[in-house]
Tab-separated table of C-alpha atoms in Angstrom:
chain	number	residue	atom	x	y	z
A	1	MET	CA	-31.888	-10.169	15.406
A	2	SER	CA	-33.932	-10.574	18.545
A	3	ALA	CA	-36.804	-9.457	19.268
A	4	ARG	CA	-38.545	-5.916	20.091
A	5	ILE	CA	-40.339	-5.812	22.619
A	6	LEU	CA	-41.912	-2.362	23.763
A	7	ILE	CA	-42.677	-1.559	27.768
A	8	ALA	CA	-45.257	1.257	29.113
A	9	ASP	CA	-43.805	1.346	33.295
A	10	GLU	CA	-44.697	4.046	34.364
A	11	ALA	CA	-43.164	2.820	37.830
A	12	ALA	CA	-39.747	3.998	37.685
A	13	THR	CA	-38.629	0.716	39.713
A	14	GLY	CA	-40.101	-1.177	37.273
A	15	ARG	CA	-38.677	0.060	34.246
A	16	VAL	CA	-35.271	-0.754	35.175
A	17	GLN	CA	-36.970	-4.630	36.135
A	18	TRP	CA	-38.148	-5.024	32.649
A	19	GLN	CA	-34.698	-3.842	30.670
A	20	VAL	CA	-32.258	-5.120	33.492
A	21	ARG	CA	-35.700	-8.558	33.212
A	22	LEU	CA	-34.904	-8.560	28.385
A	23	ASN	CA	-32.174	-8.080	28.182
A	24	ALA	CA	-30.212	-10.772	29.901
A	25	ALA	CA	-32.594	-11.987	27.337
A	26	HIS	CA	-31.079	-10.380	24.474
A	27	TYR	CA	-34.409	-8.751	23.281
A	28	GLN	CA	-34.521	-5.424	21.691
A	29	VAL	CA	-35.651	-3.788	24.303
A	30	SER	CA	-37.834	0.127	23.923
A	31	VAL	CA	-39.766	1.350	27.647
A	32	ILE	CA	-41.667	4.799	28.103
A	33	ASP	CA	-43.103	5.965	31.173
A	34	ALA	CA	-46.821	6.654	29.602
A	35	LEU	CA	-49.305	4.304	29.781
A	36	ASP	CA	-51.640	6.843	27.452
A	37	GLN	CA	-48.698	6.862	24.806
A	38	ALA	CA	-49.100	3.543	24.695
A	39	ALA	CA	-51.178	3.279	21.119
A	40	ASP	CA	-49.600	5.912	19.267
A	41	TYR	CA	-45.759	4.938	20.822
A	42	ALA	CA	-47.095	0.823	19.477
A	43	GLN	CA	-48.706	2.197	15.858
A	44	ARG	CA	-44.955	3.616	14.947
A	45	ALA	CA	-42.720	0.987	16.509
A	46	ARG	CA	-44.200	-1.529	15.860
A	47	PRO	CA	-43.485	-4.089	18.236
A	48	ASP	CA	-42.770	-7.860	18.566
A	49	VAL	CA	-44.698	-7.977	21.460
A	50	LEU	CA	-46.175	-5.348	24.108
A	51	VAL	CA	-46.853	-4.735	28.110
A	52	LEU	CA	-48.512	-3.203	29.680
A	53	CYS	CA	-47.633	-2.433	33.277
A	54	ASN	CA	-49.510	0.272	35.738
A	55	THR	CA	-51.265	-0.927	39.141
A	56	ASP	CA	-54.705	0.583	38.248
A	57	MET	CA	-56.861	-2.025	36.305
A	58	ASP	CA	-59.199	0.300	34.692
A	59	ARG	CA	-55.997	2.563	33.433
A	60	LEU	CA	-55.052	-1.269	31.685
A	61	ILE	CA	-57.887	-2.482	30.384
A	62	ALA	CA	-59.074	1.083	28.626
A	63	THR	CA	-54.861	1.010	27.396
A	64	CYS	CA	-55.423	-2.307	26.037
A	65	VAL	CA	-59.123	-1.911	23.850
A	66	LYS	CA	-57.123	2.132	22.983
A	67	VAL	CA	-54.243	-0.348	21.874
A	68	LYS	CA	-56.281	-2.840	20.238
A	69	ALA	CA	-58.778	-0.188	18.196
A	70	VAL	CA	-55.538	1.045	15.616
A	71	PRO	CA	-56.360	-1.616	12.763
A	72	ALA	CA	-51.964	-2.576	12.521
A	73	LEU	CA	-51.872	-3.204	15.806
A	74	ALA	CA	-55.161	-5.397	15.962
A	75	ASP	CA	-52.940	-8.824	15.864
A	76	ALA	CA	-49.919	-7.518	18.387
A	77	PRO	CA	-49.824	-9.818	20.406
A	78	VAL	CA	-49.883	-7.516	24.548
A	79	LEU	CA	-48.960	-8.525	28.006
A	80	LEU	CA	-50.799	-7.358	30.480
A	81	ILE	CA	-49.243	-7.173	34.389
A	82	GLY	CA	-51.737	-5.467	37.397
A	83	PRO	CA	-52.201	-6.309	41.378
A	84	GLY	CA	-53.893	-9.160	40.438
A	85	ALA	CA	-54.822	-11.525	38.366
A	86	THR	CA	-58.128	-13.574	39.624
A	87	PRO	CA	-60.605	-14.829	37.495
A	88	GLN	CA	-62.934	-11.815	37.199
A	89	ALA	CA	-59.593	-9.343	36.594
A	90	ARG	CA	-57.850	-11.749	33.170
A	91	LEU	CA	-61.660	-11.735	32.106
A	92	ALA	CA	-61.356	-8.653	31.581
A	93	ALA	CA	-57.607	-8.454	29.629
A	94	LEU	CA	-59.099	-11.314	28.390
A	95	ALA	CA	-62.082	-9.092	26.601
A	96	ALA	CA	-60.268	-6.152	26.237
A	97	GLY	CA	-58.201	-7.871	23.754
A	98	ALA	CA	-55.501	-9.065	25.893
A	99	ASP	CA	-53.644	-11.869	25.401
A	100	GLU	CA	-52.927	-12.480	29.835
A	101	LEU	CA	-52.790	-10.576	32.886
A	102	MET	CA	-49.541	-12.148	34.896
A	103	SER	CA	-50.181	-10.723	38.421
A	104	THR	CA	-47.113	-8.779	40.249
A	105	PRO	CA	-44.999	-9.580	41.381
A	106	ILE	CA	-43.941	-11.968	38.228
A	107	ASP	CA	-42.159	-14.931	37.952
A	108	ASP	CA	-39.218	-14.063	36.189
A	109	ALA	CA	-39.278	-16.843	34.343
A	110	VAL	CA	-42.855	-17.615	33.781
A	111	CYS	CA	-43.371	-14.111	32.041
A	112	LEU	CA	-39.957	-14.681	30.212
A	113	ALA	CA	-41.432	-18.209	29.165
A	114	ARG	CA	-44.827	-16.065	28.126
A	115	ILE	CA	-42.523	-13.772	25.527
A	116	ARG	CA	-41.532	-16.728	23.809
A	117	ALA	CA	-44.504	-18.195	23.314
A	118	LEU	CA	-46.179	-15.149	22.021
A	119	LEU	CA	-43.158	-14.093	20.005
A	120	ARG	CA	-43.751	-17.572	17.993
A	121	VAL	CA	-47.374	-16.974	17.010
A	122	SER	CA	-46.164	-13.505	16.516
A	123	ASP	CA	-43.653	-14.539	13.379
A	124	ALA	CA	-45.973	-17.157	11.838
A	125	ARG	CA	-47.993	-15.106	11.864
A	126	ALA	CA	-46.124	-11.890	10.016
A	127	GLU	CA	-43.996	-14.833	8.226
A	128	LEU	CA	-47.882	-15.714	6.447
A	129	GLU	CA	-48.529	-11.822	5.697
A	130	ARG	CA	-45.370	-11.442	3.724
A	131	ARG	CA	-46.144	-14.786	1.521
A	132	ARG	CA	-49.249	-13.706	1.107
A	133	SER	CA	-48.411	-9.997	0.638
A	134	THR	CA	-45.190	-11.445	-2.091
A	135	ALA	CA	-48.371	-14.168	-3.889
A	136	GLU	CA	-50.520	-10.893	-4.148
A	137	GLU	CA	-47.899	-8.943	-6.299
A	138	PHE	CA	-47.987	-11.375	-9.247
A	139	GLY	CA	-51.998	-11.501	-8.592
A	140	PHE	CA	-52.528	-15.094	-8.676
A	141	CYS	CA	-53.405	-14.380	-4.875
A	142	GLU	CA	-57.311	-13.366	-3.669
A	143	ALA	CA	-58.334	-11.759	-0.827
A	144	ALA	CA	-58.897	-14.057	1.542
A	145	THR	CA	-62.346	-14.558	2.951
A	146	PRO	CA	-63.167	-15.434	6.825
A	147	PHE	CA	-63.502	-19.213	7.778
A	148	GLU	CA	-67.790	-19.920	8.673
A	149	ARG	CA	-67.120	-23.437	9.464
A	150	PRO	CA	-67.362	-23.505	13.164
A	151	GLY	CA	-64.298	-24.462	15.239
A	152	ARG	CA	-63.348	-28.209	16.627
A	153	ILE	CA	-62.019	-28.413	19.945
A	154	ALA	CA	-61.052	-31.590	21.773
A	155	LEU	CA	-60.875	-31.541	25.549
A	156	VAL	CA	-58.026	-34.288	26.645
A	157	ALA	CA	-58.078	-34.839	30.541
A	158	ARG	CA	-57.271	-36.517	33.723
A	159	SER	CA	-59.947	-38.275	34.335
A	160	ARG	CA	-63.647	-38.542	32.124
A	161	THR	CA	-65.394	-36.506	34.576
A	162	ARG	CA	-63.132	-33.101	34.503
A	163	ALA	CA	-63.566	-32.844	30.648
A	164	MET	CA	-67.356	-33.056	30.750
A	165	ASP	CA	-66.950	-30.847	33.532
A	166	TRP	CA	-65.416	-28.315	31.267
A	167	ARG	CA	-67.601	-29.520	28.663
A	168	ASP	CA	-70.592	-28.209	30.129
A	169	ALA	CA	-68.453	-25.198	30.391
A	170	LEU	CA	-68.206	-23.884	27.284
A	171	VAL	CA	-71.549	-25.529	26.200
A	172	GLY	CA	-74.087	-21.986	24.713
A	173	LYS	CA	-71.004	-20.192	24.680
A	174	THR	CA	-69.488	-21.182	21.758
A	175	ARG	CA	-71.238	-22.987	18.817
A	176	ASP	CA	-67.877	-25.327	17.529
A	177	ARG	CA	-67.380	-28.825	17.974
A	178	ILE	CA	-66.784	-30.358	21.561
A	179	GLU	CA	-65.703	-33.488	21.808
A	180	VAL	CA	-63.815	-35.561	25.216
A	181	LEU	CA	-61.610	-37.989	24.629
A	182	GLY	CA	-58.576	-40.089	25.851
A	183	GLU	CA	-54.956	-39.258	24.810
A	184	ASN	CA	-55.266	-41.731	22.427
A	185	ALA	CA	-57.738	-40.400	20.731
A	186	ALA	CA	-56.312	-36.975	20.858
A	187	LEU	CA	-53.133	-39.275	19.119
A	188	ALA	CA	-55.587	-40.416	16.152
A	189	THR	CA	-54.081	-39.809	12.644
A	190	ALA	CA	-56.242	-41.770	10.661
A	191	GLU	CA	-57.244	-40.246	7.060
A	192	ASN	CA	-61.059	-39.755	7.869
A	193	VAL	CA	-60.185	-37.620	10.957
A	194	THR	CA	-59.832	-34.353	11.317
A	195	ALA	CA	-57.183	-32.244	13.811
A	196	ALA	CA	-59.414	-30.843	16.116
A	197	ASP	CA	-58.551	-26.590	15.304
A	198	VAL	CA	-57.978	-26.672	19.751
A	199	TYR	CA	-56.584	-29.696	22.088
A	200	VAL	CA	-57.286	-27.769	25.624
A	201	ILE	CA	-54.762	-30.215	27.764
A	202	ASP	CA	-54.847	-31.240	31.439
A	203	ILE	CA	-51.538	-30.219	33.207
A	204	GLY	CA	-52.560	-32.229	36.255
A	205	ALA	CA	-50.901	-31.336	39.574
A	206	ASP	CA	-50.711	-35.610	39.763
A	207	ARG	CA	-49.833	-36.874	36.314
A	208	PRO	CA	-47.730	-34.021	35.002
A	209	ASP	CA	-45.297	-36.266	32.659
A	210	GLU	CA	-48.719	-37.669	31.293
A	211	GLY	CA	-49.946	-34.278	29.580
A	212	PHE	CA	-46.761	-32.989	28.801
A	213	ARG	CA	-46.015	-36.310	27.429
A	214	LEU	CA	-49.085	-35.646	24.790
A	215	LEU	CA	-48.187	-31.458	24.131
A	216	ALA	CA	-44.109	-32.438	22.950
A	217	ASP	CA	-46.110	-35.577	20.691
A	218	LEU	CA	-48.974	-32.929	19.286
A	219	ARG	CA	-46.465	-29.900	18.737
A	220	ALA	CA	-43.814	-33.313	16.675
A	221	ARG	CA	-46.752	-34.611	13.716
A	222	ALA	CA	-47.500	-33.210	11.085
A	223	GLU	CA	-51.348	-33.267	11.572
A	224	THR	CA	-51.561	-31.316	14.928
A	225	ARG	CA	-48.604	-29.496	14.185
A	226	ARG	CA	-50.246	-25.903	13.410
A	227	ALA	CA	-53.071	-26.849	15.898
A	228	SER	CA	-53.291	-24.825	18.556
A	229	VAL	CA	-53.446	-26.484	22.774
A	230	LEU	CA	-54.770	-24.839	25.518
A	231	ALA	CA	-52.460	-26.117	28.812
A	232	VAL	CA	-54.696	-26.176	31.588
A	233	VAL	CA	-51.934	-25.377	34.586
A	234	GLN	CA	-51.835	-25.884	38.581
A	235	SER	CA	-52.326	-22.400	39.912
A	236	GLY	CA	-48.959	-21.109	41.263
A	237	ASP	CA	-47.416	-24.034	39.841
A	238	ALA	CA	-44.225	-21.591	37.531
A	239	ASP	CA	-42.570	-24.526	36.323
A	240	ALA	CA	-45.307	-26.724	35.463
A	241	ALA	CA	-46.481	-22.835	33.589
A	242	VAL	CA	-43.009	-22.247	31.812
A	243	ARG	CA	-42.903	-26.435	31.063
A	244	ALA	CA	-46.031	-25.982	29.108
A	245	LEU	CA	-45.078	-23.059	26.648
A	246	ASP	CA	-41.590	-23.751	26.067
A	247	LEU	CA	-43.160	-27.935	24.674
A	248	GLY	CA	-45.596	-25.429	22.593
A	249	ALA	CA	-48.731	-24.736	24.429
A	250	SER	CA	-50.662	-21.821	22.848
A	251	ASP	CA	-51.858	-20.665	26.100
A	252	LEU	CA	-52.314	-21.590	29.213
A	253	LEU	CA	-55.020	-21.767	31.575
A	254	PRO	CA	-55.301	-21.936	35.403
A	255	ASP	CA	-57.294	-24.807	36.781
A	256	ASP	CA	-59.262	-22.539	39.530
A	257	PHE	CA	-60.436	-20.764	35.734
A	258	GLU	CA	-64.185	-19.591	35.865
A	259	PRO	CA	-66.285	-21.286	32.227
A	260	ARG	CA	-66.480	-18.165	30.776
A	261	GLU	CA	-62.343	-17.655	30.661
A	262	LEU	CA	-62.003	-20.486	28.969
A	263	ALA	CA	-64.712	-20.044	26.123
A	264	LEU	CA	-62.865	-16.427	25.655
A	265	ARG	CA	-59.745	-18.115	25.524
A	266	VAL	CA	-60.879	-21.335	23.285
A	267	LYS	CA	-62.224	-18.329	21.194
A	268	ALA	CA	-59.418	-16.674	20.809
A	269	GLN	CA	-57.332	-19.885	19.682
A	270	ILE	CA	-59.431	-20.270	17.123
A	271	ARG	CA	-60.152	-16.999	15.555
A	272	ARG	CA	-56.219	-17.047	15.662
A	273	LYS	CA	-55.638	-20.707	14.315
A	274	GLN	CA	-58.565	-20.362	11.341
A	275	GLU	CA	-56.456	-17.004	10.381
A	276	ALA	CA	-53.947	-18.713	10.109
A	277	ASP	CA	-55.300	-21.660	8.060
A	278	MET	CA	-57.343	-18.512	5.427
A	279	LEU	CA	-53.770	-17.078	5.140
A	280	THR	CA	-52.347	-20.698	4.648
A	281	LEU	CA	-54.571	-21.420	1.432
A	282	ALA	CA	-54.602	-18.199	0.170
A	283	VAL	CA	-51.005	-18.454	-0.450
A	284	GLU	CA	-50.897	-21.925	-1.405
A	285	ASP	CA	-52.971	-22.510	-3.799
A	286	GLY	CA	-52.903	-20.302	-5.891
A	287	MET	CA	-48.514	-19.741	-5.650
A	288	ARG	CA	-47.795	-24.138	-6.354
A	289	LEU	CA	-47.808	-23.659	-10.026
A	290	ALA	CA	-46.996	-20.135	-10.065
A	291	ALA	CA	-44.487	-20.073	-8.199
A	292	THR	CA	-41.979	-22.608	-7.416
A	293	ASP	CA	-39.895	-24.815	-9.388
A	294	SER	CA	-41.903	-28.621	-11.022
A	295	LEU	CA	-38.888	-30.388	-10.294
A	296	THR	CA	-37.553	-29.502	-7.433
A	297	GLY	CA	-41.047	-28.017	-6.311
A	298	LEU	CA	-38.658	-25.014	-4.437
A	299	TYR	CA	-38.903	-21.798	-5.199
A	300	ASN	CA	-38.156	-20.165	-8.884
A	301	ARG	CA	-37.037	-17.094	-9.774
A	302	ARG	CA	-38.903	-14.986	-10.277
A	303	TYR	CA	-41.192	-15.583	-6.895
A	304	ALA	CA	-37.629	-15.707	-4.688
A	305	MET	CA	-36.159	-12.234	-6.790
A	306	THR	CA	-39.804	-10.370	-5.729
A	307	HIS	CA	-39.836	-12.176	-2.019
A	308	ALA	CA	-36.472	-11.705	-1.203
A	309	LYS	CA	-36.813	-7.135	-2.687
A	310	ARG	CA	-39.300	-7.789	0.002
A	311	ILE	CA	-37.231	-9.388	2.597
A	312	LEU	CA	-34.832	-6.834	2.484
A	313	THR	CA	-37.012	-3.323	2.352
A	314	GLN	CA	-38.678	-4.459	5.733
A	315	ALA	CA	-35.802	-6.147	7.375
A	316	ALA	CA	-33.790	-2.363	6.062
A	317	ALA	CA	-36.418	-0.797	8.136
A	318	GLU	CA	-36.817	-2.638	11.310
A	319	GLY	CA	-32.438	-2.503	11.337
A	320	ARG	CA	-31.909	-6.141	11.164
A	321	PRO	CA	-29.510	-8.199	8.175
A	322	VAL	CA	-29.458	-10.301	6.252
A	323	ALA	CA	-27.327	-12.940	4.064
A	324	LEU	CA	-27.023	-14.452	0.561
A	325	MET	CA	-25.959	-17.654	-0.575
A	326	ILE	CA	-26.295	-18.314	-3.898
A	327	GLY	CA	-24.743	-21.736	-4.816
A	328	ASP	CA	-23.669	-23.959	-7.566
A	329	LEU	CA	-23.206	-27.684	-8.681
A	330	ASP	CA	-20.144	-27.886	-9.175
A	331	HIS	CA	-18.873	-29.819	-13.002
A	332	PHE	CA	-23.056	-31.116	-13.141
A	333	LYS	CA	-22.207	-30.594	-16.869
A	334	ARG	CA	-20.774	-34.223	-16.644
A	335	VAL	CA	-23.831	-35.759	-14.695
A	336	ASN	CA	-26.002	-35.553	-17.497
A	337	ASP	CA	-23.544	-35.774	-20.194
A	338	THR	CA	-21.786	-39.248	-18.537
A	339	LEU	CA	-25.122	-40.749	-16.476
A	340	GLY	CA	-28.396	-39.141	-18.988
A	341	HIS	CA	-30.414	-36.741	-17.288
A	342	ALA	CA	-32.830	-38.745	-15.287
A	343	ALA	CA	-30.028	-39.405	-13.923
A	344	GLY	CA	-29.155	-34.984	-13.225
A	345	ASP	CA	-32.136	-35.286	-12.391
A	346	THR	CA	-32.645	-37.222	-9.628
A	347	VAL	CA	-29.249	-35.202	-8.022
A	348	LEU	CA	-31.293	-31.713	-8.586
A	349	MET	CA	-34.606	-33.531	-6.606
A	350	GLU	CA	-31.491	-34.879	-3.710
A	351	VAL	CA	-29.340	-31.364	-3.728
A	352	ALA	CA	-32.826	-29.363	-2.859
A	353	ASN	CA	-34.079	-31.785	-0.450
A	354	ARG	CA	-31.178	-31.654	1.584
A	355	LEU	CA	-30.825	-27.851	0.964
A	356	ARG	CA	-34.629	-27.150	2.643
A	357	ALA	CA	-33.805	-29.990	5.315
A	358	ASN	CA	-30.508	-27.899	6.439
A	359	LEU	CA	-32.656	-24.073	7.051
A	360	ARG	CA	-35.271	-22.766	8.936
A	361	SER	CA	-38.845	-22.687	7.277
A	362	PRO	CA	-38.883	-18.648	7.639
A	363	ASP	CA	-35.534	-18.971	4.393
A	364	VAL	CA	-35.627	-18.717	0.820
A	365	LEU	CA	-34.643	-21.367	-0.699
A	366	ALA	CA	-34.635	-21.078	-4.595
A	367	ARG	CA	-33.598	-22.507	-7.741
A	368	ILE	CA	-32.845	-20.142	-10.426
A	369	GLY	CA	-30.563	-21.970	-12.649
A	370	GLY	CA	-30.202	-25.226	-14.201
A	371	GLU	CA	-28.038	-26.270	-10.813
A	372	GLU	CA	-27.572	-23.580	-9.221
A	373	PHE	CA	-29.816	-21.938	-5.837
A	374	LEU	CA	-30.104	-18.800	-4.413
A	375	ILE	CA	-30.841	-18.532	-0.396
A	376	VAL	CA	-32.421	-15.573	1.308
A	377	MET	CA	-31.902	-15.813	5.086
A	378	SER	CA	-33.660	-12.714	6.576
A	379	GLU	CA	-32.126	-11.424	10.581
A	380	THR	CA	-28.711	-13.483	9.426
A	381	ASP	CA	-25.270	-11.950	9.842
A	382	ILE	CA	-21.961	-13.274	7.657
A	383	ASP	CA	-20.919	-15.270	10.172
A	384	ARG	CA	-23.549	-16.504	10.899
A	385	ALA	CA	-24.395	-17.041	6.534
A	386	ALA	CA	-20.743	-18.210	6.520
A	387	ALA	CA	-21.438	-20.881	8.936
A	388	ILE	CA	-23.908	-21.473	7.061
A	389	ALA	CA	-22.657	-21.858	4.072
A	390	GLU	CA	-20.290	-24.615	5.418
A	391	ARG	CA	-22.544	-27.259	7.165
A	392	THR	CA	-23.920	-26.488	3.697
A	393	CYS	CA	-20.936	-27.978	2.017
A	394	GLU	CA	-20.782	-30.547	4.297
A	395	LEU	CA	-24.045	-31.603	4.080
A	396	LEU	CA	-23.587	-32.718	0.414
A	397	ALA	CA	-19.973	-33.503	-0.394
A	398	THR	CA	-19.391	-35.859	2.740
A	399	THR	CA	-23.002	-38.437	1.891
A	400	PRO	CA	-23.687	-39.919	-2.086
A	401	ILE	CA	-26.542	-39.524	-4.246
A	402	VAL	CA	-28.476	-42.860	-4.880
A	403	LEU	CA	-29.430	-42.954	-8.338
A	404	GLU	CA	-32.452	-44.227	-9.391
A	405	GLY	CA	-33.262	-48.652	-8.845
A	406	GLY	CA	-30.407	-47.899	-6.159
A	407	THR	CA	-27.252	-49.750	-8.175
A	408	LYS	CA	-25.484	-46.175	-8.659
A	409	SER	CA	-24.564	-43.582	-6.558
A	410	ILE	CA	-22.306	-40.319	-6.921
A	411	SER	CA	-20.643	-37.924	-5.279
A	412	VAL	CA	-21.625	-34.570	-6.306
A	413	THR	CA	-20.584	-30.222	-4.703
A	414	MET	CA	-21.495	-27.633	-4.394
A	415	SER	CA	-18.877	-23.894	-4.174
A	416	ILE	CA	-21.069	-21.018	-3.111
A	417	GLY	CA	-20.646	-17.866	-2.575
A	418	VAL	CA	-22.436	-15.483	0.543
A	419	ALA	CA	-22.675	-11.450	1.336
A	420	ALA	CA	-24.369	-9.444	3.473
A	421	THR	CA	-26.254	-6.511	3.923
A	422	ASP	CA	-24.040	-3.623	5.633
A	423	PRO	CA	-25.056	-4.017	10.067
A	424	ASP	CA	-23.835	0.102	8.798
A	425	ASP	CA	-26.086	0.939	4.506
A	426	LEU	CA	-28.999	-1.861	5.385
A	427	LEU	CA	-30.715	-1.502	2.287
A	428	GLY	CA	-27.508	-0.405	0.462
A	429	GLY	CA	-28.117	-0.806	-3.406
A	430	GLY	CA	-30.818	-2.454	-2.869
A	431	LEU	CA	-31.209	-6.688	-3.902
A	432	GLU	CA	-28.977	-6.555	-7.167
A	433	ALA	CA	-26.301	-5.084	-4.893
A	434	LEU	CA	-26.350	-7.937	-3.293
A	435	LEU	CA	-26.767	-10.597	-6.015
A	436	ASP	CA	-24.041	-9.273	-7.970
A	437	LYS	CA	-22.177	-9.674	-4.546
A	438	ALA	CA	-22.378	-12.935	-4.058
A	439	ASP	CA	-22.477	-14.488	-7.341
A	440	ARG	CA	-18.886	-12.476	-7.953
A	441	ALA	CA	-17.855	-14.249	-4.354
A	442	LEU	CA	-19.493	-17.558	-6.111
A	443	TYR	CA	-17.128	-17.446	-9.271
A	444	ALA	CA	-13.805	-16.316	-6.596
A	445	ALA	CA	-15.412	-19.970	-4.952
A	446	LYS	CA	-14.817	-21.631	-8.450
A	447	SER	CA	-12.238	-20.683	-9.225
A	448	ALA	CA	-10.018	-21.743	-6.003
A	449	GLY	CA	-10.988	-25.227	-6.624
A	450	ARG	CA	-14.563	-25.337	-6.077
A	451	ASN	CA	-16.604	-27.666	-3.143
A	452	GLN	CA	-15.829	-24.199	-0.512
A	453	ILE	CA	-18.211	-20.873	-0.116
A	454	THR	CA	-16.157	-17.680	0.026
A	455	VAL	CA	-17.569	-14.893	1.576
A	456	ALA	CA	-18.116	-11.293	0.089
A	457	ALA	CA	-16.415	-8.020	0.893
A	458	ALA	CA	-18.664	-5.941	3.479
A	459	ALA	CA	-18.242	-2.742	1.211
């Protein structure tokens, strides 16, 4: 299901343009014509991104402040659209809590790229919060406490002189550690080097590909993947802005920035990065033993069921589909009986690895029985789930599993039952009813000859 975008625009032509612009990108769009009602409406609708448009900058800023004062909206991404994104206006917008201020008339490509970047942040935080809430239900996730440590800022510019200018712009405005690095140093992954919280990268007009390559490299490496990246682009260069955002830049900064703007954007990114780290640690440390299967490292049945209920409830409230798959390895008992339990363990671990690699990170993958696996996929309808199940069967059947020692291998197959929520009754009978449908579909797949999928009927 597509993301929800709320637009507050008092101009009738503006509202029409937003509908056309965002519907073409397949977003769910809600449009209101009263800027003063944006906070109240957003509190009820809980959009993934809120866009505020007005020709009066003072009203825009005041509305943003009002939105951010609502606890439920404090972390909501907010994009302001106003008559002039001057350095002074951008400062006011950032100070009010906005993620960005864009000038009218807006560039559609840049605007959509900015919205995509904000959605990545929103989705990541929502998933962490959902997992934290599930962990709290188990009683093994302690209340998170804010990080007190200073952040680490890495400045990577086309020249050391330019980087030192940036450093001077930050000195005295932050207590965070500031380092000037070359590209090679920024990519260093030595064990005694801690990745920066924020990388400020120069996307220069003269050699932009170097900056884009560094950005892509940072996003591709495990050590720096979760770091925030602030890309400095030439003012008015729409192509560079779009490319940087779509390569994974967390934020953009035009090269005509004032020192305080750099400090505000860096502080916002450090806060966001450290909040994400805090949520991640709060969940991972306590959850690892209590919620995972010791052999495969997948979630265990207890955690999966609790988390799946939460996903279903939230999806029903938001009108989004959920699909569920139950997969069972075919004739697995023969593996243990003929090759031994060590071989059986190797098979289970490799199957878990292949399933994990075949799914998106928000999907819930669990081992719920000896050779039985559960997959819960949010924002997935029955057709897409069936295609994923078919791919999963093929993924397992086509490549034999090499056993310990490498001298033997074995081919395994899986039967899968697929079920999804009814579009007209998303909650339906709840998790138990959906599990029952998937289980019956699995039984049908086994009866039909194994190594195949069966899709449960809608009703």
